[in-house]
């Protein structure tokens, strides 16, 4: 178990002393509030105290020089970059899971990120004290439409905005802002807390609106955010104007072709009715069939005329 000693940041684990200072906030790639764990390779208590004091002095000089060189604006910029990078990492994890579940090219995933991103940008621009309705002459709606946000997504952005606003007005949110500015060594004032909150929402919005690498498989022509939906709507609106003359010309061609088709139908229809319904046509067809079969018919007539019963019957009637 680690044991603390009189010297700050100096602890002992077993027989070895360690120097564990808090990492300064201007080291952006390190998590805020994290600590170093530097082994002094020393088991002597007095030597470890001397080394620990020297290291603490160097760290204090580094902090003093950094505070002199770094203004509050630069510290807020570091906070913004940290929040943005953390949000990008979280969104990359979500995008990876979406690709794993077969939704890598889903346009809905991209639009959800954009809707939440614009809601966070409204909170960054207008703060948490103003309640935007996003309707009528609302400055928030003007800001969205000015930046090319389609009107069909305003309702979804309004719902996300109200959810983020209720979270920002909760009691624990301000405590989180206080801890955040403490980690980045920013003076805890009401003005700095408001600036830090604005930078936090700005960092989240920048991460959510950056969709080039995260949603590279999505077809941009399917979303109104990227201009695809607006172009399709204009084409659909212009379609009836282009189709009407084409329909008229097709009707003219149909009217012109109707007489020729009806004439042929009239000529063919009597032949079919004449062959099927008229008894005379049946006789003529039978005669034609008999004419084709004349050799067979002749043999039948010879055998029928040569029978004696017909000659005996005709003889007595003539007497």
mmCIF file of C-alpha atoms in Angstrom:
data_model
loop_
_atom_site.group_PDB
_atom_site.id
_atom_site.type_symbol
_atom_site.label_atom_id
_atom_site.label_comp_id
_atom_site.label_asym_id
_atom_site.label_seq_id
_atom_site.Cartn_x
_atom_site.Cartn_y
_atom_site.Cartn_z
ATOM 1 C CA UNK A 1 0.000 0.000 0.000
ATOM 2 C CA UNK A 2 1.275 3.473 -0.907
ATOM 3 C CA UNK A 3 2.287 5.697 2.020
ATOM 4 C CA UNK A 4 2.439 9.491 1.710
ATOM 5 C CA UNK A 5 5.265 11.487 3.243
ATOM 6 C CA UNK A 6 5.874 15.104 4.190
ATOM 7 C CA UNK A 7 7.008 16.039 0.686
ATOM 8 C CA UNK A 8 4.210 16.684 -1.791
ATOM 9 C CA UNK A 9 3.684 14.113 -4.545
ATOM 10 C CA UNK A 10 6.064 11.673 -2.852
ATOM 11 C CA UNK A 11 4.770 8.225 -1.915
ATOM 12 C CA UNK A 12 6.350 4.923 -0.979
ATOM 13 C CA UNK A 13 5.398 1.496 -2.250
ATOM 14 C CA UNK A 14 7.347 -1.151 -0.447
ATOM 15 C CA UNK A 15 10.950 0.013 -0.274
ATOM 16 C CA UNK A 16 10.795 2.212 -3.398
ATOM 17 C CA UNK A 17 9.736 5.883 -3.506
ATOM 18 C CA UNK A 18 7.615 7.280 -6.350
ATOM 19 C CA UNK A 19 6.953 10.822 -7.472
ATOM 20 C CA UNK A 20 3.311 11.153 -8.608
ATOM 21 C CA UNK A 21 2.475 14.734 -9.636
ATOM 22 C CA UNK A 22 -0.653 15.846 -11.453
ATOM 23 C CA UNK A 23 -0.066 16.374 -15.189
ATOM 24 C CA UNK A 24 -0.458 20.039 -16.260
ATOM 25 C CA UNK A 25 -3.529 20.831 -18.313
ATOM 26 C CA UNK A 26 -1.659 22.149 -21.343
ATOM 27 C CA UNK A 27 -0.594 18.575 -22.134
ATOM 28 C CA UNK A 28 -3.598 18.058 -24.405
ATOM 29 C CA UNK A 29 -2.997 14.396 -25.175
ATOM 30 C CA UNK A 30 -3.265 13.443 -21.492
ATOM 31 C CA UNK A 31 -6.558 13.034 -19.702
ATOM 32 C CA UNK A 32 -7.380 15.901 -17.319
ATOM 33 C CA UNK A 33 -6.612 15.042 -13.702
ATOM 34 C CA UNK A 34 -4.259 12.184 -14.547
ATOM 35 C CA UNK A 35 -0.955 11.751 -12.680
ATOM 36 C CA UNK A 36 2.549 10.610 -13.442
ATOM 37 C CA UNK A 37 4.096 7.662 -11.643
ATOM 38 C CA UNK A 38 7.848 8.179 -11.704
ATOM 39 C CA UNK A 39 10.014 5.706 -9.808
ATOM 40 C CA UNK A 40 12.973 7.348 -8.023
ATOM 41 C CA UNK A 41 14.852 4.029 -7.679
ATOM 42 C CA UNK A 42 15.656 5.067 -4.149
ATOM 43 C CA UNK A 43 14.849 3.436 -0.833
ATOM 44 C CA UNK A 44 16.480 6.071 1.385
ATOM 45 C CA UNK A 45 13.901 8.407 2.877
ATOM 46 C CA UNK A 46 16.112 11.537 2.972
ATOM 47 C CA UNK A 47 17.408 11.133 -0.572
ATOM 48 C CA UNK A 48 13.858 10.606 -1.809
ATOM 49 C CA UNK A 49 12.732 13.816 -0.073
ATOM 50 C CA UNK A 50 15.539 15.825 -1.696
ATOM 51 C CA UNK A 51 14.709 14.460 -5.155
ATOM 52 C CA UNK A 52 10.985 15.040 -4.606
ATOM 53 C CA UNK A 53 11.485 18.691 -3.554
ATOM 54 C CA UNK A 54 13.632 19.383 -6.613
ATOM 55 C CA UNK A 55 11.057 17.855 -8.912
ATOM 56 C CA UNK A 56 8.246 19.807 -7.246
ATOM 57 C CA UNK A 57 10.202 23.032 -7.696
ATOM 58 C CA UNK A 58 10.701 22.324 -11.384
ATOM 59 C CA UNK A 59 7.021 21.560 -11.752
ATOM 60 C CA UNK A 60 6.038 24.814 -10.008
ATOM 61 C CA UNK A 61 8.308 26.785 -12.318
ATOM 62 C CA UNK A 62 6.769 25.050 -15.296
ATOM 63 C CA UNK A 63 3.276 25.901 -14.108
ATOM 64 C CA UNK A 64 4.128 29.526 -13.400
ATOM 65 C CA UNK A 65 5.717 29.977 -16.802
ATOM 66 C CA UNK A 66 2.806 28.304 -18.526
ATOM 67 C CA UNK A 67 0.279 30.507 -16.728
ATOM 68 C CA UNK A 68 2.163 33.622 -17.702
ATOM 69 C CA UNK A 69 2.406 32.571 -21.323
ATOM 70 C CA UNK A 70 -1.073 31.091 -21.592
ATOM 71 C CA UNK A 71 -4.138 33.289 -21.325
ATOM 72 C CA UNK A 72 -7.645 32.199 -20.486
ATOM 73 C CA UNK A 73 -8.524 32.177 -24.173
ATOM 74 C CA UNK A 74 -5.785 29.644 -24.902
ATOM 75 C CA UNK A 75 -6.844 27.486 -22.001
ATOM 76 C CA UNK A 76 -10.426 27.528 -23.273
ATOM 77 C CA UNK A 77 -9.144 26.526 -26.701
ATOM 78 C CA UNK A 78 -7.360 23.552 -25.124
ATOM 79 C CA UNK A 79 -10.607 22.633 -23.355
ATOM 80 C CA UNK A 80 -12.445 22.830 -26.683
ATOM 81 C CA UNK A 81 -9.922 20.526 -28.376
ATOM 82 C CA UNK A 82 -10.095 18.034 -25.534
ATOM 83 C CA UNK A 83 -13.917 17.857 -25.620
ATOM 84 C CA UNK A 84 -13.917 17.601 -29.418
ATOM 85 C CA UNK A 85 -11.381 14.754 -29.466
ATOM 86 C CA UNK A 86 -13.239 12.866 -26.745
ATOM 87 C CA UNK A 87 -16.532 13.208 -28.643
ATOM 88 C CA UNK A 88 -14.914 12.091 -31.913
ATOM 89 C CA UNK A 89 -13.564 9.001 -30.187
ATOM 90 C CA UNK A 90 -16.998 8.194 -28.771
ATOM 91 C CA UNK A 91 -18.689 8.677 -32.157
ATOM 92 C CA UNK A 92 -16.089 6.509 -33.874
ATOM 93 C CA UNK A 93 -16.966 3.701 -31.489
ATOM 94 C CA UNK A 94 -20.662 4.120 -32.309
ATOM 95 C CA UNK A 95 -19.906 4.174 -36.047
ATOM 96 C CA UNK A 96 -17.835 1.008 -35.750
ATOM 97 C CA UNK A 97 -20.684 -0.779 -33.984
ATOM 98 C CA UNK A 98 -23.119 0.442 -36.663
ATOM 99 C CA UNK A 99 -20.884 -1.002 -39.389
ATOM 100 C CA UNK A 100 -20.660 -4.247 -37.443
ATOM 101 C CA UNK A 101 -24.474 -4.441 -37.377
ATOM 102 C CA UNK A 102 -24.792 -3.720 -41.105
ATOM 103 C CA UNK A 103 -25.711 -0.024 -40.898
ATOM 104 C CA UNK A 104 -22.435 1.432 -42.121
ATOM 105 C CA UNK A 105 -24.000 3.191 -45.107
ATOM 106 C CA UNK A 106 -27.280 4.126 -43.448
ATOM 107 C CA UNK A 107 -28.195 7.738 -44.154
ATOM 108 C CA UNK A 108 -30.327 7.872 -40.979
ATOM 109 C CA UNK A 109 -27.227 7.471 -38.789
ATOM 110 C CA UNK A 110 -25.611 10.459 -40.495
ATOM 111 C CA UNK A 111 -28.718 12.618 -40.157
ATOM 112 C CA UNK A 112 -29.023 11.804 -36.446
ATOM 113 C CA UNK A 113 -25.467 13.028 -35.857
ATOM 114 C CA UNK A 114 -26.141 16.210 -37.812
ATOM 115 C CA UNK A 115 -29.362 16.953 -35.931
ATOM 116 C CA UNK A 116 -27.684 16.617 -32.525
ATOM 117 C CA UNK A 117 -24.709 18.615 -33.817
ATOM 118 C CA UNK A 118 -26.863 21.569 -34.834
ATOM 119 C CA UNK A 119 -28.680 21.437 -31.478
ATOM 120 C CA UNK A 120 -25.329 21.659 -29.664
ATOM 121 C CA UNK A 121 -24.270 24.526 -31.895
ATOM 122 C CA UNK A 122 -27.406 26.462 -30.938
ATOM 123 C CA UNK A 123 -26.517 26.029 -27.260
ATOM 124 C CA UNK A 124 -22.970 27.174 -27.988
ATOM 125 C CA UNK A 125 -24.131 30.292 -29.838
ATOM 126 C CA UNK A 126 -27.107 31.369 -27.715
ATOM 127 C CA UNK A 127 -26.250 29.857 -24.321
ATOM 128 C CA UNK A 128 -28.463 28.030 -21.862
ATOM 129 C CA UNK A 129 -30.336 31.038 -20.466
ATOM 130 C CA UNK A 130 -32.324 31.694 -23.642
ATOM 131 C CA UNK A 131 -35.131 29.337 -24.639
ATOM 132 C CA UNK A 132 -35.351 29.099 -28.433
ATOM 133 C CA UNK A 133 -38.653 28.033 -29.980
ATOM 134 C CA UNK A 134 -37.203 27.532 -33.497
ATOM 135 C CA UNK A 135 -40.344 28.874 -35.095
ATOM 136 C CA UNK A 136 -41.551 32.121 -36.614
ATOM 137 C CA UNK A 137 -39.033 34.936 -36.133
ATOM 138 C CA UNK A 138 -36.828 32.944 -33.745
ATOM 139 C CA UNK A 139 -33.132 33.863 -34.160
ATOM 140 C CA UNK A 140 -32.226 30.208 -33.758
ATOM 141 C CA UNK A 141 -34.345 29.253 -36.762
ATOM 142 C CA UNK A 142 -32.810 32.091 -38.758
ATOM 143 C CA UNK A 143 -29.345 30.815 -37.858
ATOM 144 C CA UNK A 144 -30.222 27.284 -38.981
ATOM 145 C CA UNK A 145 -31.763 28.308 -42.293
ATOM 146 C CA UNK A 146 -28.908 30.706 -42.975
ATOM 147 C CA UNK A 147 -26.426 27.843 -42.630
ATOM 148 C CA UNK A 148 -28.315 25.610 -45.060
ATOM 149 C CA UNK A 149 -30.217 23.381 -42.634
ATOM 150 C CA UNK A 150 -33.317 21.927 -44.381
ATOM 151 C CA UNK A 151 -36.640 22.966 -42.904
ATOM 152 C CA UNK A 152 -37.848 19.357 -42.735
ATOM 153 C CA UNK A 153 -35.275 18.588 -40.000
ATOM 154 C CA UNK A 154 -36.077 21.581 -37.769
ATOM 155 C CA UNK A 155 -38.527 19.570 -35.637
ATOM 156 C CA UNK A 156 -35.905 16.912 -34.872
ATOM 157 C CA UNK A 157 -33.327 19.600 -34.082
ATOM 158 C CA UNK A 158 -35.844 21.280 -31.749
ATOM 159 C CA UNK A 159 -36.381 18.017 -29.854
ATOM 160 C CA UNK A 160 -32.624 17.483 -29.461
ATOM 161 C CA UNK A 161 -32.154 21.114 -28.436
ATOM 162 C CA UNK A 162 -34.738 20.852 -25.659
ATOM 163 C CA UNK A 163 -33.167 17.640 -24.380
ATOM 164 C CA UNK A 164 -29.686 19.167 -24.258
ATOM 165 C CA UNK A 165 -31.075 22.358 -22.707
ATOM 166 C CA UNK A 166 -32.784 20.468 -19.887
ATOM 167 C CA UNK A 167 -29.514 18.637 -19.193
ATOM 168 C CA UNK A 168 -27.545 21.896 -19.181
ATOM 169 C CA UNK A 169 -29.977 23.433 -16.680
ATOM 170 C CA UNK A 170 -29.771 20.506 -14.271
ATOM 171 C CA UNK A 171 -28.022 21.095 -10.896
ATOM 172 C CA UNK A 172 -25.215 18.629 -11.529
ATOM 173 C CA UNK A 173 -24.203 20.153 -14.842
ATOM 174 C CA UNK A 174 -22.680 23.273 -13.298
ATOM 175 C CA UNK A 175 -20.683 21.111 -10.891
ATOM 176 C CA UNK A 176 -19.302 19.254 -13.877
ATOM 177 C CA UNK A 177 -18.274 22.560 -15.478
ATOM 178 C CA UNK A 178 -16.502 23.546 -12.263
ATOM 179 C CA UNK A 179 -14.523 20.307 -12.246
ATOM 180 C CA UNK A 180 -13.684 20.747 -15.912
ATOM 181 C CA UNK A 181 -12.238 24.227 -15.539
ATOM 182 C CA UNK A 182 -10.358 23.079 -12.451
ATOM 183 C CA UNK A 183 -8.649 20.326 -14.428
ATOM 184 C CA UNK A 184 -7.655 22.836 -17.091
ATOM 185 C CA UNK A 185 -6.478 25.331 -14.468
ATOM 186 C CA UNK A 186 -8.952 28.055 -15.426
ATOM 187 C CA UNK A 187 -10.056 30.549 -12.822
ATOM 188 C CA UNK A 188 -13.444 29.620 -11.370
ATOM 189 C CA UNK A 189 -15.632 32.628 -12.130
ATOM 190 C CA UNK A 190 -19.157 32.920 -13.487
ATOM 191 C CA UNK A 191 -17.818 34.351 -16.743
ATOM 192 C CA UNK A 192 -15.293 31.549 -17.197
ATOM 193 C CA UNK A 193 -17.923 28.933 -16.411
ATOM 194 C CA UNK A 194 -20.155 30.350 -19.136
ATOM 195 C CA UNK A 195 -17.246 30.405 -21.573
ATOM 196 C CA UNK A 196 -16.256 26.853 -20.681
ATOM 197 C CA UNK A 197 -19.826 25.648 -21.197
ATOM 198 C CA UNK A 198 -19.963 27.364 -24.587
ATOM 199 C CA UNK A 199 -16.653 25.778 -25.603
ATOM 200 C CA UNK A 200 -17.850 22.383 -24.444
ATOM 201 C CA UNK A 201 -20.965 22.520 -26.642
ATOM 202 C CA UNK A 202 -18.900 23.944 -29.485
ATOM 203 C CA UNK A 203 -16.497 20.995 -29.241
ATOM 204 C CA UNK A 204 -19.354 18.499 -29.315
ATOM 205 C CA UNK A 205 -20.946 20.254 -32.283
ATOM 206 C CA UNK A 206 -17.660 20.247 -34.206
ATOM 207 C CA UNK A 207 -17.298 16.499 -33.649
ATOM 208 C CA UNK A 208 -20.900 15.692 -34.590
ATOM 209 C CA UNK A 209 -20.900 17.825 -37.740
ATOM 210 C CA UNK A 210 -17.624 16.322 -38.988
ATOM 211 C CA UNK A 211 -19.100 13.454 -41.040
ATOM 212 C CA UNK A 212 -16.572 13.122 -43.872
ATOM 213 C CA UNK A 213 -14.553 10.263 -42.406
ATOM 214 C CA UNK A 214 -17.153 8.771 -40.081
ATOM 215 C CA UNK A 215 -19.929 8.432 -42.692
ATOM 216 C CA UNK A 216 -17.875 7.983 -45.854
ATOM 217 C CA UNK A 217 -20.063 5.063 -47.057
ATOM 218 C CA UNK A 218 -23.315 7.051 -47.020
ATOM 219 C CA UNK A 219 -24.797 8.172 -50.340
ATOM 220 C CA UNK A 220 -24.973 11.950 -49.910
ATOM 221 C CA UNK A 221 -27.681 12.335 -52.571
ATOM 222 C CA UNK A 222 -30.198 10.679 -50.235
ATOM 223 C CA UNK A 223 -30.021 13.361 -47.524
ATOM 224 C CA UNK A 224 -31.328 16.909 -47.578
ATOM 225 C CA UNK A 225 -28.437 18.031 -45.375
ATOM 226 C CA UNK A 226 -25.996 17.423 -48.236
ATOM 227 C CA UNK A 227 -28.251 18.839 -50.953
ATOM 228 C CA UNK A 228 -29.552 15.570 -52.387
ATOM 229 C CA UNK A 229 -33.122 15.914 -51.230
ATOM 230 C CA UNK A 230 -33.493 19.474 -52.516
ATOM 231 C CA UNK A 231 -32.340 18.578 -56.024
ATOM 232 C CA UNK A 232 -34.698 15.624 -56.182
ATOM 233 C CA UNK A 233 -37.605 17.802 -55.089
ATOM 234 C CA UNK A 234 -36.926 20.327 -57.843
ATOM 235 C CA UNK A 235 -36.863 17.575 -60.449
ATOM 236 C CA UNK A 236 -40.168 16.173 -59.214
ATOM 237 C CA UNK A 237 -41.741 19.616 -59.270
ATOM 238 C CA UNK A 238 -40.654 20.177 -62.864
ATOM 239 C CA UNK A 239 -41.706 16.712 -64.060
ATOM 240 C CA UNK A 240 -45.421 17.419 -64.755
ATOM 241 C CA UNK A 241 -44.521 20.368 -66.973
ATOM 242 C CA UNK A 242 -42.274 18.160 -69.097
ATOM 243 C CA UNK A 243 -44.654 15.201 -69.167
ATOM 244 C CA UNK A 244 -47.797 17.000 -70.357
ATOM 245 C CA UNK A 245 -46.648 17.736 -73.948
ATOM 246 C CA UNK A 246 -45.346 14.178 -74.243
ATOM 247 C CA UNK A 247 -48.772 12.809 -73.281
ATOM 248 C CA UNK A 248 -50.481 15.066 -75.801
ATOM 249 C CA UNK A 249 -48.198 13.927 -78.627
ATOM 250 C CA UNK A 250 -48.783 10.280 -77.720
ATOM 251 C CA UNK A 251 -52.538 10.850 -77.829
ATOM 252 C CA UNK A 252 -52.204 12.416 -81.259
ATOM 253 C CA UNK A 253 -50.243 9.443 -82.499
ATOM 254 C CA UNK A 254 -52.859 7.106 -81.053
ATOM 255 C CA UNK A 255 -55.670 9.019 -82.777
ATOM 256 C CA UNK A 256 -53.816 8.950 -86.067
ATOM 257 C CA UNK A 257 -53.173 5.226 -85.829
ATOM 258 C CA UNK A 258 -56.761 4.344 -84.841
ATOM 259 C CA UNK A 259 -58.372 4.500 -88.381
ATOM 260 C CA UNK A 260 -55.848 2.121 -89.906
ATOM 261 C CA UNK A 261 -56.259 -0.405 -87.117
ATOM 262 C CA UNK A 262 -60.091 -0.254 -87.224
ATOM 263 C CA UNK A 263 -60.158 -0.657 -91.003
ATOM 264 C CA UNK A 264 -58.190 -3.873 -90.825
ATOM 265 C CA UNK A 265 -60.360 -5.076 -87.967
ATOM 266 C CA UNK A 266 -63.540 -4.406 -89.993
ATOM 267 C CA UNK A 267 -62.189 -6.380 -92.930
ATOM 268 C CA UNK A 268 -61.178 -9.319 -90.800
ATOM 269 C CA UNK A 269 -64.275 -9.408 -88.598
ATOM 270 C CA UNK A 270 -66.861 -10.221 -91.397
ATOM 271 C CA UNK A 271 -64.749 -13.142 -92.592
ATOM 272 C CA UNK A 272 -64.779 -14.710 -89.153
ATOM 273 C CA UNK A 273 -68.528 -14.083 -88.702
ATOM 274 C CA UNK A 274 -69.290 -15.297 -92.252
ATOM 275 C CA UNK A 275 -67.447 -18.543 -91.783
ATOM 276 C CA UNK A 276 -68.915 -19.325 -88.386
ATOM 277 C CA UNK A 277 -72.545 -18.161 -88.585
ATOM 278 C CA UNK A 278 -73.751 -18.359 -92.189
ATOM 279 C CA UNK A 279 -75.111 -21.796 -93.288
ATOM 280 C CA UNK A 280 -74.328 -21.069 -96.910
ATOM 281 C CA UNK A 281 -70.735 -20.673 -96.155
ATOM 282 C CA UNK A 282 -70.825 -24.061 -94.470
ATOM 283 C CA UNK A 283 -72.257 -25.617 -97.656
ATOM 284 C CA UNK A 284 -69.755 -23.947 -99.858
ATOM 285 C CA UNK A 285 -66.976 -25.075 -97.610
ATOM 286 C CA UNK A 286 -68.360 -28.620 -97.737
ATOM 287 C CA UNK A 287 -68.500 -28.441 -101.515
ATOM 288 C CA UNK A 288 -64.983 -27.200 -101.629
ATOM 289 C CA UNK A 289 -63.938 -30.030 -99.354
ATOM 290 C CA UNK A 290 -65.762 -32.508 -101.580
ATOM 291 C CA UNK A 291 -64.145 -31.001 -104.611
ATOM 292 C CA UNK A 292 -60.800 -31.663 -103.142
ATOM 293 C CA UNK A 293 -61.819 -35.245 -102.427
ATOM 294 C CA UNK A 294 -63.308 -36.056 -105.919
ATOM 295 C CA UNK A 295 -61.507 -39.374 -106.485
ATOM 296 C CA UNK A 296 -62.836 -40.851 -103.257
ATOM 297 C CA UNK A 297 -66.300 -39.467 -103.883
ATOM 298 C CA UNK A 298 -66.478 -41.004 -107.319
ATOM 299 C CA UNK A 299 -65.766 -44.486 -106.004
ATOM 300 C CA UNK A 300 -68.493 -44.047 -103.415
ATOM 301 C CA UNK A 301 -71.033 -42.959 -106.064
ATOM 302 C CA UNK A 302 -70.252 -45.929 -108.280
ATOM 303 C CA UNK A 303 -70.764 -48.387 -105.469
ATOM 304 C CA UNK A 304 -74.027 -46.677 -104.462
ATOM 305 C CA UNK A 305 -75.528 -46.418 -107.985
ATOM 306 C CA UNK A 306 -74.725 -50.003 -108.835
ATOM 307 C CA UNK A 307 -76.911 -51.456 -106.059
ATOM 308 C CA UNK A 308 -79.961 -53.473 -107.359
ATOM 309 C CA UNK A 309 -82.477 -52.306 -104.706
ATOM 310 C CA UNK A 310 -82.580 -48.785 -106.131
ATOM 311 C CA UNK A 311 -83.240 -50.046 -109.723
ATOM 312 C CA UNK A 312 -86.029 -52.425 -108.515
ATOM 313 C CA UNK A 313 -87.651 -49.627 -106.541
ATOM 314 C CA UNK A 314 -87.692 -47.145 -109.382
ATOM 315 C CA UNK A 315 -89.027 -49.639 -111.914
ATOM 316 C CA UNK A 316 -92.436 -50.411 -110.406
ATOM 317 C CA UNK A 317 -93.153 -46.684 -109.690
ATOM 318 C CA UNK A 318 -92.730 -45.824 -113.352
ATOM 319 C CA UNK A 319 -95.166 -48.529 -114.463
#
